[in-house]
PDB file of C-alpha atoms in Angstrom:
ATOM      1  CA  MET A   4       6.748  14.520 -21.010  1.00 92.00           C
ATOM      2  CA  THR A   5       9.052  13.033 -23.590  1.00 94.00           C
ATOM      3  CA  LYS A   6      12.458  14.338 -24.601  1.00 93.00           C
ATOM      4  CA  SER A   7      11.055  15.669 -27.891  1.00 92.00           C
ATOM      5  CA  GLU A   8       8.242  17.441 -26.004  1.00 94.00           C
ATOM      6  CA  LEU A   9      10.818  19.026 -23.682  1.00 93.00           C
ATOM      7  CA  ILE A  10      12.866  20.200 -26.654  1.00 93.00           C
ATOM      8  CA  ALA A  11       9.763  21.662 -28.336  1.00 92.00           C
ATOM      9  CA  LEU A  12       8.710  23.415 -25.102  1.00 93.00           C
ATOM     10  CA  LEU A  13      12.154  24.965 -24.612  1.00 93.00           C
ATOM     11  CA  ALA A  14      12.349  26.017 -28.270  1.00 91.00           C
ATOM     12  CA  SER A  15       8.971  27.753 -28.018  1.00 93.00           C
ATOM     13  CA  ARG A  16       9.814  29.364 -24.659  1.00 94.00           C
ATOM     14  CA  TYR A  17      13.175  30.692 -25.911  1.00 92.00           C
ATOM     15  CA  PRO A  18      12.636  31.787 -29.532  1.00 92.00           C
ATOM     16  CA  GLN A  19      16.173  33.220 -29.728  1.00 94.00           C
ATOM     17  CA  LEU A  20      17.457  29.630 -29.689  1.00 89.00           C
ATOM     18  CA  ALA A  21      17.184  27.533 -32.816  1.00 89.00           C
ATOM     19  CA  ALA A  22      15.342  24.238 -32.358  1.00 88.00           C
ATOM     20  CA  ARG A  23      18.536  22.425 -33.358  1.00 92.00           C
ATOM     21  CA  ASP A  24      20.505  24.219 -30.619  1.00 93.00           C
ATOM     22  CA  THR A  25      17.845  23.340 -28.050  1.00 94.00           C
ATOM     23  CA  ASP A  26      17.990  19.714 -29.165  1.00 94.00           C
ATOM     24  CA  ILE A  27      21.778  19.658 -28.780  1.00 95.00           C
ATOM     25  CA  ALA A  28      21.592  21.317 -25.343  1.00 94.00           C
ATOM     26  CA  VAL A  29      19.029  18.848 -23.963  1.00 95.00           C
ATOM     27  CA  LYS A  30      20.928  15.853 -25.357  1.00 96.00           C
ATOM     28  CA  THR A  31      24.208  17.188 -23.913  1.00 97.00           C
ATOM     29  CA  VAL A  32      22.710  17.620 -20.436  1.00 96.00           C
ATOM     30  CA  LEU A  33      21.161  14.145 -20.482  1.00 96.00           C
ATOM     31  CA  ASP A  34      24.400  12.595 -21.775  1.00 97.00           C
ATOM     32  CA  ALA A  35      26.380  14.329 -19.008  1.00 97.00           C
ATOM     33  CA  MET A  36      23.935  13.053 -16.382  1.00 96.00           C
ATOM     34  CA  THR A  37      24.115   9.525 -17.805  1.00 96.00           C
ATOM     35  CA  GLN A  38      27.909   9.598 -17.851  1.00 97.00           C
ATOM     36  CA  ALA A  39      28.031  10.811 -14.240  1.00 96.00           C
ATOM     37  CA  LEU A  40      25.864   7.875 -13.151  1.00 96.00           C
ATOM     38  CA  VAL A  41      27.960   5.453 -15.216  1.00 95.00           C
ATOM     39  CA  ASN A  42      31.010   6.776 -13.339  1.00 95.00           C
ATOM     40  CA  GLY A  43      29.273   6.130 -10.006  1.00 93.00           C
ATOM     41  CA  GLN A  44      28.716   9.806  -9.207  1.00 95.00           C
ATOM     42  CA  ARG A  45      25.663  11.279  -7.519  1.00 96.00           C
ATOM     43  CA  ILE A  46      23.750  14.065  -9.303  1.00 96.00           C
ATOM     44  CA  GLU A  47      22.009  16.738  -7.245  1.00 96.00           C
ATOM     45  CA  ILE A  48      19.862  19.453  -8.785  1.00 95.00           C
ATOM     46  CA  ARG A  49      18.789  21.774  -5.981  1.00 94.00           C
ATOM     47  CA  GLY A  50      15.055  22.310  -5.827  1.00 92.00           C
ATOM     48  CA  PHE A  51      14.448  19.369  -8.154  1.00 95.00           C
ATOM     49  CA  GLY A  52      16.020  16.235  -6.723  1.00 96.00           C
ATOM     50  CA  SER A  53      18.945  13.872  -6.793  1.00 97.00           C
ATOM     51  CA  PHE A  54      19.949  10.841  -8.821  1.00 97.00           C
ATOM     52  CA  SER A  55      22.109   8.099  -7.369  1.00 96.00           C
ATOM     53  CA  LEU A  56      22.804   4.424  -7.868  1.00 95.00           C
ATOM     54  CA  SER A  57      21.250   1.717  -5.719  1.00 95.00           C
ATOM     55  CA  MET A  58      22.710  -1.753  -5.485  1.00 95.00           C
ATOM     56  CA  ARG A  59      20.384  -4.711  -6.020  1.00 95.00           C
ATOM     57  CA  SER A  60      21.642  -7.962  -4.533  1.00 96.00           C
ATOM     58  CA  PRO A  61      21.697 -11.159  -6.551  1.00 96.00           C
ATOM     59  CA  ARG A  62      18.566 -13.247  -6.115  1.00 96.00           C
ATOM     60  CA  VAL A  63      16.764 -16.320  -7.328  1.00 95.00           C
ATOM     61  CA  GLY A  64      13.949 -15.479  -9.730  1.00 95.00           C
ATOM     62  CA  ARG A  65      11.546 -17.559 -11.771  1.00 95.00           C
ATOM     63  CA  ASN A  66      11.125 -17.780 -15.523  1.00 92.00           C
ATOM     64  CA  PRO A  67       7.445 -16.810 -15.955  1.00 93.00           C
ATOM     65  CA  LYS A  68       7.050 -19.032 -19.003  1.00 92.00           C
ATOM     66  CA  SER A  69       8.537 -22.275 -17.677  1.00 94.00           C
ATOM     67  CA  GLY A  70       8.462 -21.633 -13.926  1.00 92.00           C
ATOM     68  CA  GLU A  71      12.062 -22.791 -13.509  1.00 95.00           C
ATOM     69  CA  LYS A  72      14.422 -21.022 -11.079  1.00 96.00           C
ATOM     70  CA  VAL A  73      16.861 -18.542 -12.603  1.00 95.00           C
ATOM     71  CA  MET A  74      19.734 -16.671 -10.944  1.00 95.00           C
ATOM     72  CA  VAL A  75      19.330 -12.913 -11.338  1.00 95.00           C
ATOM     73  CA  PRO A  76      22.754 -11.250 -10.964  1.00 96.00           C
ATOM     74  CA  ALA A  77      23.516  -8.224  -8.772  1.00 96.00           C
ATOM     75  CA  LYS A  78      23.197  -4.893 -10.501  1.00 95.00           C
ATOM     76  CA  GLN A  79      23.204  -1.159  -9.930  1.00 95.00           C
ATOM     77  CA  VAL A  80      20.050   0.756 -10.820  1.00 95.00           C
ATOM     78  CA  PRO A  81      19.465   4.513 -11.034  1.00 96.00           C
ATOM     79  CA  HIS A  82      17.378   5.949  -8.194  1.00 96.00           C
ATOM     80  CA  PHE A  83      15.685   9.373  -8.131  1.00 96.00           C
ATOM     81  CA  LYS A  84      14.724  11.169  -4.938  1.00 96.00           C
ATOM     82  CA  ALA A  85      12.577  14.273  -5.388  1.00 96.00           C
ATOM     83  CA  GLY A  86      13.764  17.431  -3.651  1.00 95.00           C
ATOM     84  CA  LYS A  87      11.702  19.315  -1.091  1.00 95.00           C
ATOM     85  CA  GLU A  88      10.718  22.139  -3.471  1.00 96.00           C
ATOM     86  CA  LEU A  89       9.568  19.688  -6.180  1.00 95.00           C
ATOM     87  CA  ARG A  90       7.523  17.661  -3.667  1.00 95.00           C
ATOM     88  CA  GLU A  91       5.885  20.837  -2.330  1.00 95.00           C
ATOM     89  CA  ARG A  92       5.033  22.136  -5.820  1.00 94.00           C
ATOM     90  CA  VAL A  93       3.540  18.804  -6.908  1.00 94.00           C
ATOM     91  CA  ASP A  94       1.572  18.531  -3.676  1.00 94.00           C
ATOM     92  CA  ALA A  95       0.272  22.112  -4.025  1.00 94.00           C
ATOM     93  CA  ALA A  96      -0.853  21.410  -7.615  1.00 92.00           C
ATOM     94  CA  PHE A  97      -2.589  18.212  -6.463  1.00 91.00           C
ATOM     95  CA  ASP A  98      -4.310  20.069  -3.605  1.00 90.00           C
ATOM     96  CA  ALA A  99      -5.503  22.715  -6.087  1.00 89.00           C
ATOM     97  CA  GLU A 100      -6.957  19.978  -8.357  1.00 88.00           C
ATOM     98  CA  VAL A 101      -8.758  18.366  -5.430  1.00 86.00           C
ATOM     99  CA  LYS A 102     -10.152  21.718  -4.333  1.00 86.00           C
ATOM    100  CA  ALA A 103     -11.294  22.526  -7.885  1.00 86.00           C
ATOM    101  CA  ALA A 104     -13.002  19.139  -8.132  1.00 83.00           C
ATOM    102  CA  GLY A 105     -15.083  19.843  -5.055  1.00 80.00           C
ATOM    103  CA  GLY A 106     -12.707  18.846  -2.304  1.00 70.00           C
ATOM    104  CA  PHE A 107     -12.094  15.603  -0.511  1.00 64.00           C
ATOM    105  CA  THR A 108     -14.010  14.303   2.451  1.00 56.00           C
ATOM    106  CA  GLU A 109     -13.144  11.285   4.571  1.00 52.00           C
ATOM    107  CA  ASP A 110     -16.452   9.579   3.687  1.00 49.00           C
ATOM    108  CA  SER A 111     -16.027   9.949  -0.101  1.00 49.00           C
ATOM    109  CA  SER A 112     -16.767   6.666  -1.786  1.00 49.00           C
ATOM    110  CA  TYR A 113     -14.579   5.060  -4.409  1.00 48.00           C
ATOM    111  CA  SER A 114     -16.065   2.973  -7.190  1.00 47.00           C
ATOM    112  CA  GLU A 115     -14.207  -0.137  -8.341  1.00 46.00           C
ATOM    113  CA  SER A 116     -13.849   1.324 -11.831  1.00 48.00           C
ATOM    114  CA  GLU A 117     -11.589   4.318 -11.455  1.00 47.00           C
ATOM    115  CA  GLY A 118     -13.041   7.716 -12.187  1.00 47.00           C
ATOM    116  CA  GLU A 119     -16.667   6.723 -11.661  1.00 48.00           C
ATOM    117  CA  GLY A 120     -16.673   7.400  -7.923  1.00 49.00           C
ATOM    118  CA  GLU A 121     -17.939  10.557  -6.288  1.00 52.00           C
ATOM    119  CA  ASN A 122     -14.364  11.813  -5.897  1.00 52.00           C
ATOM    120  CA  PRO A 123     -12.100  11.407  -8.966  1.00 51.00           C
ATOM    121  CA  PHE A 124      -8.970  11.633  -6.755  1.00 51.00           C
ATOM    122  CA  ALA A 125     -10.051   9.059  -4.181  1.00 49.00           C
ATOM    123  CA  ALA A 126      -7.976   6.279  -5.764  1.00 48.00           C
ATOM    124  CA  ARG A 127      -4.797   8.322  -5.578  1.00 49.00           C
ATOM    125  CA  ILE A 128      -5.508   9.462  -2.051  1.00 49.00           C
ATOM    126  CA  MET A 129      -6.406   5.983  -0.877  1.00 48.00           C
ATOM    127  CA  HIS A 130      -3.497   4.194  -2.559  1.00 45.00           C
ATOM    128  CA  GLY A 131      -0.833   6.829  -2.836  1.00 44.00           C
TER     129      GLY A 131
END
Protein backbone atom coordinates (compact mmCIF):
# COMPACT_ATOMS: atom_id res chain seq x y z
CA MET A 1 0.00 0.00 0.00
CA THR A 2 1.34 3.39 -0.94
CA LYS A 3 0.87 6.62 0.99
CA SER A 4 -1.66 7.87 -1.57
CA GLU A 5 -3.60 4.59 -1.31
CA LEU A 6 -3.65 4.95 2.49
CA ILE A 7 -4.93 8.51 2.20
CA ALA A 8 -7.65 7.43 -0.26
CA LEU A 9 -8.68 4.52 1.99
CA LEU A 10 -8.95 6.76 5.06
CA ALA A 11 -10.85 9.42 3.12
CA SER A 12 -13.37 6.84 1.91
CA ARG A 13 -13.68 5.22 5.36
CA TYR A 14 -14.24 8.58 7.11
CA PRO A 15 -16.39 10.68 4.75
CA GLN A 16 -16.71 13.45 7.37
CA LEU A 17 -13.04 14.25 6.74
CA ALA A 18 -12.05 16.11 3.60
CA ALA A 19 -9.46 14.34 1.46
CA ARG A 20 -7.13 17.29 2.01
CA ASP A 21 -7.44 16.93 5.80
CA THR A 22 -6.72 13.21 5.56
CA ASP A 23 -3.66 13.95 3.44
CA ILE A 24 -2.38 16.46 6.00
CA ALA A 25 -3.02 14.04 8.89
CA VAL A 26 -1.14 11.15 7.26
CA LYS A 27 1.78 13.38 6.28
CA THR A 28 1.93 14.85 9.81
CA VAL A 29 2.04 11.40 11.43
CA LEU A 30 4.75 10.18 9.05
CA ASP A 31 6.77 13.38 9.54
CA ALA A 32 6.53 13.01 13.33
CA MET A 33 7.69 9.39 13.10
CA THR A 34 10.59 10.37 10.83
CA GLN A 35 11.63 13.18 13.15
CA ALA A 36 11.54 10.85 16.17
CA LEU A 37 13.89 8.43 14.40
CA VAL A 38 16.16 11.29 13.31
CA ASN A 39 16.36 12.29 16.99
CA GLY A 40 17.35 8.73 17.93
CA GLN A 41 14.04 7.90 19.61
CA ARG A 42 12.25 4.57 19.48
CA ILE A 43 8.65 4.47 18.21
CA GLU A 44 6.25 1.88 19.61
CA ILE A 45 2.71 1.45 18.34
CA ARG A 46 1.04 -1.17 20.52
CA GLY A 47 -0.52 -3.99 18.55
CA PHE A 48 1.36 -2.95 15.41
CA GLY A 49 5.08 -2.87 16.09
CA SER A 50 8.09 -0.76 16.89
CA PHE A 51 10.61 1.25 14.91
CA SER A 52 14.15 1.75 16.12
CA LEU A 53 17.59 2.48 14.73
CA SER A 54 20.19 -0.21 14.15
CA MET A 55 23.86 0.59 13.81
CA ARG A 56 25.74 -0.85 10.83
CA SER A 57 29.49 -1.05 11.31
CA PRO A 58 31.88 0.26 8.69
CA ARG A 59 32.98 -2.40 6.23
CA VAL A 60 34.93 -3.00 3.06
CA GLY A 61 32.67 -3.40 0.04
CA ARG A 62 33.31 -3.84 -3.66
CA ASN A 63 32.36 -1.60 -6.56
CA PRO A 64 30.26 -3.97 -8.72
CA LYS A 65 31.35 -2.26 -11.92
CA SER A 66 35.12 -2.18 -11.41
CA GLY A 67 35.53 -4.76 -8.65
CA GLU A 68 37.77 -2.45 -6.62
CA LYS A 69 37.52 -2.32 -2.81
CA VAL A 70 35.55 0.59 -1.36
CA MET A 71 35.14 1.63 2.28
CA VAL A 72 31.48 1.72 3.28
CA PRO A 73 31.07 4.03 6.30
CA ALA A 74 29.12 3.20 9.47
CA LYS A 75 25.51 4.25 9.44
CA GLN A 76 22.25 3.99 11.33
CA VAL A 77 19.32 2.35 9.56
CA PRO A 78 15.65 2.19 10.57
CA HIS A 79 14.50 -1.22 11.79
CA PHE A 80 10.88 -2.39 12.17
CA LYS A 81 9.82 -5.20 14.48
CA ALA A 82 6.23 -6.37 14.10
CA GLY A 83 4.16 -6.58 17.28
CA LYS A 84 2.53 -9.76 18.51
CA GLU A 85 -1.00 -8.77 17.42
CA LEU A 86 0.16 -7.85 13.89
CA ARG A 87 2.10 -11.13 13.53
CA GLU A 88 -0.92 -13.13 14.71
CA ARG A 89 -3.32 -11.34 12.34
CA VAL A 90 -1.01 -11.80 9.34
CA ASP A 91 -0.46 -15.45 10.22
CA ALA A 92 -4.22 -16.04 10.62
CA ALA A 93 -4.89 -14.45 7.21
CA PHE A 94 -2.16 -16.61 5.65
CA ASP A 95 -3.59 -19.75 7.28
CA ALA A 96 -7.04 -18.85 5.92
CA GLU A 97 -5.59 -18.46 2.39
CA VAL A 98 -3.84 -21.82 2.63
CA LYS A 99 -7.02 -23.48 3.86
CA ALA A 100 -9.07 -21.87 1.07
CA ALA A 101 -6.55 -23.07 -1.50
CA GLY A 102 -6.96 -26.66 -0.41
CA GLY A 103 -4.59 -26.83 2.52
CA PHE A 104 -0.95 -27.70 2.81
CA THR A 105 0.48 -31.17 3.13
CA GLU A 106 4.08 -32.07 3.89
CA ASP A 107 4.42 -33.95 0.58
CA SER A 108 3.17 -31.05 -1.59
CA SER A 109 5.49 -30.56 -4.51
CA TYR A 110 6.89 -27.22 -5.60
CA SER A 111 7.60 -26.49 -9.24
CA GLU A 112 10.68 -24.45 -10.13
CA SER A 113 8.50 -21.76 -11.69
CA GLU A 114 6.53 -20.26 -8.85
CA GLY A 115 2.79 -20.72 -8.87
CA GLU A 116 2.77 -23.76 -11.14
CA GLY A 117 3.17 -26.29 -8.33
CA GLU A 118 0.35 -28.22 -6.73
CA ASN A 119 0.37 -25.83 -3.76
CA PRO A 120 0.57 -22.10 -4.62
CA PHE A 121 1.89 -21.30 -1.11
CA ALA A 122 4.63 -23.93 -1.06
CA ALA A 123 7.36 -21.43 -1.98
CA ARG A 124 6.48 -19.16 0.92
CA ILE A 125 6.19 -22.04 3.34
CA MET A 126 9.43 -23.61 2.19
CA HIS A 127 11.47 -20.40 2.11
CA GLY A 128 9.77 -18.17 4.62
